[in-house]
């Protein structure tokens, strides 16, 4: 069954990497929560997408150049007054939740991996008792190589459209197999049956990211990808439930009630579960090619 990952805690529903979004995701029937991590100047690990606070909060500056106290002064846009969480705080939200963790290792604001950062992330997740429920992802091959040195947990290479286009499918697959990376994730708009077949025929798992609208989410389900990330987890759950009910009705004996078990329409979702159109749209990562090149493609 295709897995649903709430991207940054459901950015288009709750704001980008907000406490309210991560708390809501922990209570949802999604399979995974996706989040990104960065270090502070005094050794904390912050859950935040960008390397800087500039785009998504009311403060500015690179997280790696700020103390934890300084980062906590920031308020996330559309975040109900919340500040960025620490990794420990996120772990506390998911300690009693069945939702698995999908942790993306981010680079600094120049696209360079943080020195000695990956072992610290792995160690903290282990201390919190959640390492066994974590899959690690990155656009950077260097970071994925470092992960292989410190943990046996699954690694997933996020392949940007630029990398896929410039390197080609065969080279991307060869690099993944060379580094023993068992899974690839591509942007949903580049995913099709032929690409999925090429990846899975090579013995790799295949997933997608950035499936945010109904057409993109339906595409991921129709392809049968392993997992996809979405900024609209409530919509993804509603579409999955509707598809399940449609299949169940198709299997019902003739003469049975066709409306039995029918899912509620999408407009019947609770108000706080509907996407907030005012929130910023997803941006395709632009540092992916540099990360892939740093990982060994010259």
CSV table of C-alpha atoms in Angstrom, one decimal:
chain,number,residue,atom,x,y,z
A,1,UNK,CA,0.0,0.0,0.0
A,2,UNK,CA,1.2,3.5,-0.9
A,3,UNK,CA,2.4,5.4,2.2
A,4,UNK,CA,1.5,9.0,3.0
A,5,UNK,CA,4.1,11.3,4.5
A,6,UNK,CA,3.0,14.6,6.0
A,7,UNK,CA,5.6,17.0,4.5
A,8,UNK,CA,7.0,19.4,7.1
A,9,UNK,CA,4.0,18.6,9.2
A,10,UNK,CA,1.5,19.6,6.5
A,11,UNK,CA,2.8,23.0,5.3
A,12,UNK,CA,-0.3,24.0,3.3
A,13,UNK,CA,-2.6,23.2,6.2
A,14,UNK,CA,-0.7,24.3,9.3
A,15,UNK,CA,2.3,26.4,8.2
A,16,UNK,CA,5.9,25.4,7.4
A,17,UNK,CA,7.4,23.1,10.1
A,18,UNK,CA,5.1,24.4,12.9
A,19,UNK,CA,4.5,22.9,16.3
A,20,UNK,CA,0.8,22.8,15.5
A,21,UNK,CA,1.4,20.9,12.3
A,22,UNK,CA,3.6,18.3,13.8
A,23,UNK,CA,1.2,17.8,16.7
A,24,UNK,CA,-1.7,17.4,14.3
A,25,UNK,CA,0.3,15.0,12.1
A,26,UNK,CA,1.0,12.8,15.1
A,27,UNK,CA,-2.7,12.3,15.6
A,28,UNK,CA,-3.4,11.6,11.9
A,29,UNK,CA,-3.7,8.3,10.1
A,30,UNK,CA,-0.7,9.1,7.9
A,31,UNK,CA,2.2,6.7,7.8
A,32,UNK,CA,5.2,9.1,8.2
A,33,UNK,CA,6.0,12.7,9.2
A,34,UNK,CA,8.7,14.4,7.1
A,35,UNK,CA,11.0,17.0,8.7
A,36,UNK,CA,14.4,18.7,8.2
A,37,UNK,CA,17.1,19.3,10.7
A,38,UNK,CA,19.8,22.0,11.2
A,39,UNK,CA,22.4,22.7,14.0
A,40,UNK,CA,22.5,25.8,16.1
A,41,UNK,CA,25.7,27.6,17.1
A,42,UNK,CA,25.5,26.1,20.7
A,43,UNK,CA,24.8,22.5,19.7
A,44,UNK,CA,21.1,22.2,19.6
A,45,UNK,CA,19.3,20.5,16.6
A,46,UNK,CA,16.4,22.5,15.1
A,47,UNK,CA,13.5,21.1,13.0
A,48,UNK,CA,13.2,23.7,10.2
A,49,UNK,CA,13.2,23.4,6.4
A,50,UNK,CA,15.5,26.3,5.4
A,51,UNK,CA,19.0,26.8,6.6
A,52,UNK,CA,18.0,30.4,7.5
A,53,UNK,CA,15.0,31.9,9.3
A,54,UNK,CA,14.4,34.6,6.7
A,55,UNK,CA,11.7,33.0,4.4
A,56,UNK,CA,9.4,31.4,6.9
A,57,UNK,CA,9.7,33.4,10.2
A,58,UNK,CA,9.7,36.9,11.4
A,59,UNK,CA,13.4,36.8,12.1
A,60,UNK,CA,16.5,36.4,9.9
A,61,UNK,CA,19.9,34.7,10.0
A,62,UNK,CA,21.4,31.3,9.4
A,63,UNK,CA,20.4,28.8,12.1
A,64,UNK,CA,23.9,27.5,12.4
A,65,UNK,CA,25.1,31.0,13.4
A,66,UNK,CA,22.4,31.5,16.1
A,67,UNK,CA,22.0,30.1,19.6
A,68,UNK,CA,19.0,28.1,20.6
A,69,UNK,CA,17.6,31.0,22.5
A,70,UNK,CA,17.9,33.2,19.5
A,71,UNK,CA,16.1,30.7,17.3
A,72,UNK,CA,13.3,30.4,19.8
A,73,UNK,CA,12.7,34.1,19.5
A,74,UNK,CA,11.4,33.5,15.9
A,75,UNK,CA,7.8,33.1,15.2
A,76,UNK,CA,6.8,30.9,12.2
A,77,UNK,CA,4.6,32.5,9.5
A,78,UNK,CA,1.1,31.0,9.7
A,79,UNK,CA,2.3,29.1,12.7
A,80,UNK,CA,-0.2,30.3,15.4
A,81,UNK,CA,2.6,32.0,17.2
A,82,UNK,CA,4.8,28.9,17.4
A,83,UNK,CA,8.6,28.9,17.2
A,84,UNK,CA,10.8,26.2,15.5
A,85,UNK,CA,11.0,22.9,17.5
A,86,UNK,CA,14.1,21.2,18.7
A,87,UNK,CA,14.5,17.6,17.6
A,88,UNK,CA,14.0,16.5,21.2
A,89,UNK,CA,10.6,18.3,21.2
A,90,UNK,CA,9.6,16.7,18.0
A,91,UNK,CA,10.5,13.3,19.4
A,92,UNK,CA,8.3,13.9,22.4
A,93,UNK,CA,5.4,14.5,20.1
A,94,UNK,CA,5.9,11.1,18.4
A,95,UNK,CA,6.9,8.9,21.3
A,96,UNK,CA,3.4,7.7,21.7
A,97,UNK,CA,2.3,8.0,18.0
A,98,UNK,CA,2.4,5.2,15.4
A,99,UNK,CA,3.5,7.7,12.8
A,100,UNK,CA,7.1,6.9,11.6
A,101,UNK,CA,9.8,9.5,11.1
A,102,UNK,CA,11.3,10.6,7.8
A,103,UNK,CA,14.3,12.8,8.6
A,104,UNK,CA,16.0,14.9,5.9
A,105,UNK,CA,19.6,15.9,6.5
A,106,UNK,CA,19.9,19.4,5.2
A,107,UNK,CA,23.1,21.4,4.2
A,108,UNK,CA,24.0,24.9,5.3
A,109,UNK,CA,22.9,28.0,3.4
A,110,UNK,CA,25.7,27.5,0.9
A,111,UNK,CA,24.6,23.9,0.1
A,112,UNK,CA,27.6,22.4,2.1
A,113,UNK,CA,27.0,19.6,4.6
A,114,UNK,CA,27.4,20.6,8.3
A,115,UNK,CA,30.6,19.1,9.8
A,116,UNK,CA,30.0,16.2,12.1
A,117,UNK,CA,26.3,16.8,12.1
A,118,UNK,CA,24.9,13.5,10.9
A,119,UNK,CA,26.3,11.4,13.9
A,120,UNK,CA,24.7,13.9,16.3
A,121,UNK,CA,21.3,13.5,14.7
A,122,UNK,CA,21.5,9.7,14.7
A,123,UNK,CA,22.7,9.7,18.3
A,124,UNK,CA,19.9,11.9,19.5
A,125,UNK,CA,17.2,9.9,17.8
A,126,UNK,CA,18.7,6.8,19.3
A,127,UNK,CA,18.7,8.4,22.8
A,128,UNK,CA,15.0,9.3,22.3
A,129,UNK,CA,14.1,5.7,21.3
A,130,UNK,CA,13.0,6.7,17.8
A,131,UNK,CA,15.9,5.7,15.6
A,132,UNK,CA,14.3,2.3,14.9
A,133,UNK,CA,11.3,4.2,13.4
A,134,UNK,CA,13.3,6.6,11.3
A,135,UNK,CA,14.1,6.7,7.6
A,136,UNK,CA,16.8,9.2,6.5
A,137,UNK,CA,16.6,11.3,3.3
A,138,UNK,CA,18.8,13.8,1.5
A,139,UNK,CA,19.5,15.4,-1.8
A,140,UNK,CA,23.2,15.2,-1.0
A,141,UNK,CA,25.1,12.0,-1.7
A,142,UNK,CA,27.8,13.0,0.7
A,143,UNK,CA,25.2,13.1,3.6
A,144,UNK,CA,23.8,9.7,2.5
A,145,UNK,CA,27.4,8.3,2.5
A,146,UNK,CA,28.0,9.6,6.0
A,147,UNK,CA,24.7,8.1,7.2
A,148,UNK,CA,25.8,4.7,6.0
A,149,UNK,CA,28.9,5.0,8.2
A,150,UNK,CA,26.9,5.6,11.4
A,151,UNK,CA,23.6,3.8,11.1
A,152,UNK,CA,22.0,0.9,9.3
A,153,UNK,CA,18.7,2.7,9.1
A,154,UNK,CA,17.1,3.1,5.6
A,155,UNK,CA,18.5,5.9,3.4
A,156,UNK,CA,16.6,7.5,0.5
A,157,UNK,CA,18.1,9.7,-2.2
A,158,UNK,CA,15.9,12.6,-3.1
A,159,UNK,CA,16.6,13.2,-6.8
A,160,UNK,CA,15.7,16.6,-8.2
A,161,UNK,CA,14.3,17.1,-11.7
A,162,UNK,CA,17.6,18.8,-12.6
A,163,UNK,CA,19.8,15.9,-11.5
A,164,UNK,CA,17.4,13.4,-13.1
A,165,UNK,CA,17.5,15.3,-16.4
A,166,UNK,CA,21.3,16.0,-16.5
A,167,UNK,CA,22.5,12.6,-15.2
A,168,UNK,CA,19.9,10.4,-16.8
A,169,UNK,CA,17.9,7.6,-15.2
A,170,UNK,CA,20.6,4.9,-15.8
A,171,UNK,CA,23.3,7.0,-14.1
A,172,UNK,CA,21.1,7.9,-11.2
A,173,UNK,CA,20.3,4.2,-10.6
A,174,UNK,CA,24.0,3.2,-11.0
A,175,UNK,CA,25.0,5.8,-8.4
A,176,UNK,CA,22.4,4.6,-6.0
A,177,UNK,CA,23.4,1.0,-6.4
A,178,UNK,CA,27.1,1.9,-6.1
A,179,UNK,CA,26.4,3.6,-2.7
A,180,UNK,CA,24.0,0.9,-1.6
A,181,UNK,CA,21.1,3.4,-1.4
A,182,UNK,CA,18.0,1.3,-1.5
A,183,UNK,CA,15.4,3.9,-2.4
A,184,UNK,CA,14.9,6.8,-4.7
A,185,UNK,CA,12.4,9.7,-4.4
A,186,UNK,CA,11.6,11.9,-7.4
A,187,UNK,CA,9.4,15.0,-7.8
A,188,UNK,CA,5.9,13.7,-8.5
A,189,UNK,CA,5.7,15.7,-11.8
A,190,UNK,CA,8.7,13.6,-13.2
A,191,UNK,CA,7.3,10.3,-12.1
A,192,UNK,CA,5.7,7.9,-14.6
A,193,UNK,CA,5.3,4.2,-15.1
A,194,UNK,CA,8.4,3.8,-17.2
A,195,UNK,CA,10.6,5.6,-14.6
A,196,UNK,CA,9.1,3.6,-11.8
A,197,UNK,CA,9.7,0.3,-13.7
A,198,UNK,CA,13.3,1.2,-14.4
A,199,UNK,CA,14.0,1.9,-10.7
A,200,UNK,CA,12.2,-1.1,-9.3
A,201,UNK,CA,13.6,-3.5,-12.0
A,202,UNK,CA,17.0,-2.4,-10.7
A,203,UNK,CA,16.0,-3.6,-7.2
A,204,UNK,CA,15.4,-0.1,-5.7
A,205,UNK,CA,12.3,1.2,-4.1
A,206,UNK,CA,10.5,4.1,-5.7
A,207,UNK,CA,8.8,7.1,-4.1
A,208,UNK,CA,7.8,10.7,-4.8
A,209,UNK,CA,7.9,14.1,-3.2
A,210,UNK,CA,5.8,17.3,-3.6
A,211,UNK,CA,2.4,15.7,-4.3
A,212,UNK,CA,0.3,18.6,-3.0
A,213,UNK,CA,-2.8,18.8,-5.1
A,214,UNK,CA,-5.5,16.3,-5.9
A,215,UNK,CA,-4.1,15.4,-9.3
A,216,UNK,CA,-0.6,14.9,-8.0
A,217,UNK,CA,-1.8,12.8,-5.1
A,218,UNK,CA,-4.0,10.7,-7.3
A,219,UNK,CA,-1.1,10.2,-9.6
A,220,UNK,CA,1.0,8.8,-6.8
A,221,UNK,CA,-1.7,6.4,-5.7
A,222,UNK,CA,-2.4,5.3,-9.3
A,223,UNK,CA,1.3,4.6,-9.9
A,224,UNK,CA,1.5,2.6,-6.7
A,225,UNK,CA,4.7,4.3,-5.4
A,226,UNK,CA,6.0,3.2,-2.1
A,227,UNK,CA,5.6,6.6,-0.4
A,228,UNK,CA,5.0,10.2,-1.3
A,229,UNK,CA,5.3,13.4,0.7
A,230,UNK,CA,2.5,16.0,0.7
A,231,UNK,CA,1.8,19.4,2.2
A,232,UNK,CA,-1.9,18.4,2.4
A,233,UNK,CA,-2.1,15.2,4.4
A,234,UNK,CA,-5.8,15.6,5.1
A,235,UNK,CA,-6.5,15.7,1.4
A,236,UNK,CA,-4.3,12.7,0.8
A,237,UNK,CA,-6.1,10.7,3.5
A,238,UNK,CA,-9.5,11.7,2.1
A,239,UNK,CA,-8.5,10.6,-1.4
A,240,UNK,CA,-7.1,7.3,-0.1
A,241,UNK,CA,-10.3,6.6,1.9
A,242,UNK,CA,-12.4,7.4,-1.1
A,243,UNK,CA,-10.4,5.0,-3.3
A,244,UNK,CA,-10.7,2.3,-0.7
A,245,UNK,CA,-14.4,2.7,-0.5
A,246,UNK,CA,-14.8,2.7,-4.3
A,247,UNK,CA,-12.9,-0.6,-4.5
A,248,UNK,CA,-15.0,-2.0,-1.7
A,249,UNK,CA,-18.3,-1.0,-3.5
A,250,UNK,CA,-17.0,-2.6,-6.7
A,251,UNK,CA,-16.7,-5.9,-4.9
A,252,UNK,CA,-20.1,-5.8,-3.3
A,253,UNK,CA,-22.7,-8.3,-4.4
A,254,UNK,CA,-25.4,-7.1,-6.8
A,255,UNK,CA,-28.3,-5.6,-5.0
A,256,UNK,CA,-26.4,-4.4,-2.0
A,257,UNK,CA,-26.5,-0.7,-0.9
A,258,UNK,CA,-24.1,1.2,-3.1
A,259,UNK,CA,-23.8,4.0,-0.5
A,260,UNK,CA,-22.7,1.7,2.3
A,261,UNK,CA,-19.4,2.8,3.6
A,262,UNK,CA,-19.1,5.7,1.2
A,263,UNK,CA,-16.6,8.3,2.1
A,264,UNK,CA,-17.6,11.9,2.9
A,265,UNK,CA,-16.9,14.4,0.1
A,266,UNK,CA,-13.7,16.4,0.4
A,267,UNK,CA,-15.7,19.6,1.2
A,268,UNK,CA,-17.0,17.8,4.3
A,269,UNK,CA,-13.6,17.9,5.8
A,270,UNK,CA,-13.4,19.9,9.1
A,271,UNK,CA,-12.5,23.6,8.5
A,272,UNK,CA,-9.1,23.3,10.2
A,273,UNK,CA,-8.2,20.3,8.0
A,274,UNK,CA,-8.7,22.1,4.8
A,275,UNK,CA,-5.7,23.7,3.0
A,276,UNK,CA,-5.1,27.3,3.6
A,277,UNK,CA,-4.8,28.9,0.2
A,278,UNK,CA,-2.9,31.9,1.6
A,279,UNK,CA,0.1,29.7,2.5
A,280,UNK,CA,3.2,29.7,0.3
A,281,UNK,CA,3.5,27.1,-2.4
A,282,UNK,CA,6.1,24.4,-2.4
A,283,UNK,CA,9.4,25.3,-4.1
A,284,UNK,CA,11.5,22.7,-5.8
A,285,UNK,CA,14.9,22.5,-4.0
A,286,UNK,CA,17.5,24.3,-6.1
A,287,UNK,CA,20.7,23.0,-4.3
A,288,UNK,CA,20.1,19.4,-5.3
A,289,UNK,CA,22.4,19.3,-8.3
A,290,UNK,CA,25.3,20.8,-6.3
A,291,UNK,CA,24.7,18.2,-3.6
A,292,UNK,CA,24.6,15.3,-6.1
A,293,UNK,CA,27.8,16.6,-7.8
A,294,UNK,CA,29.5,16.8,-4.4
A,295,UNK,CA,28.6,13.2,-3.8
A,296,UNK,CA,30.8,11.9,-6.6
A,297,UNK,CA,29.5,13.0,-10.0
A,298,UNK,CA,32.1,15.1,-11.7
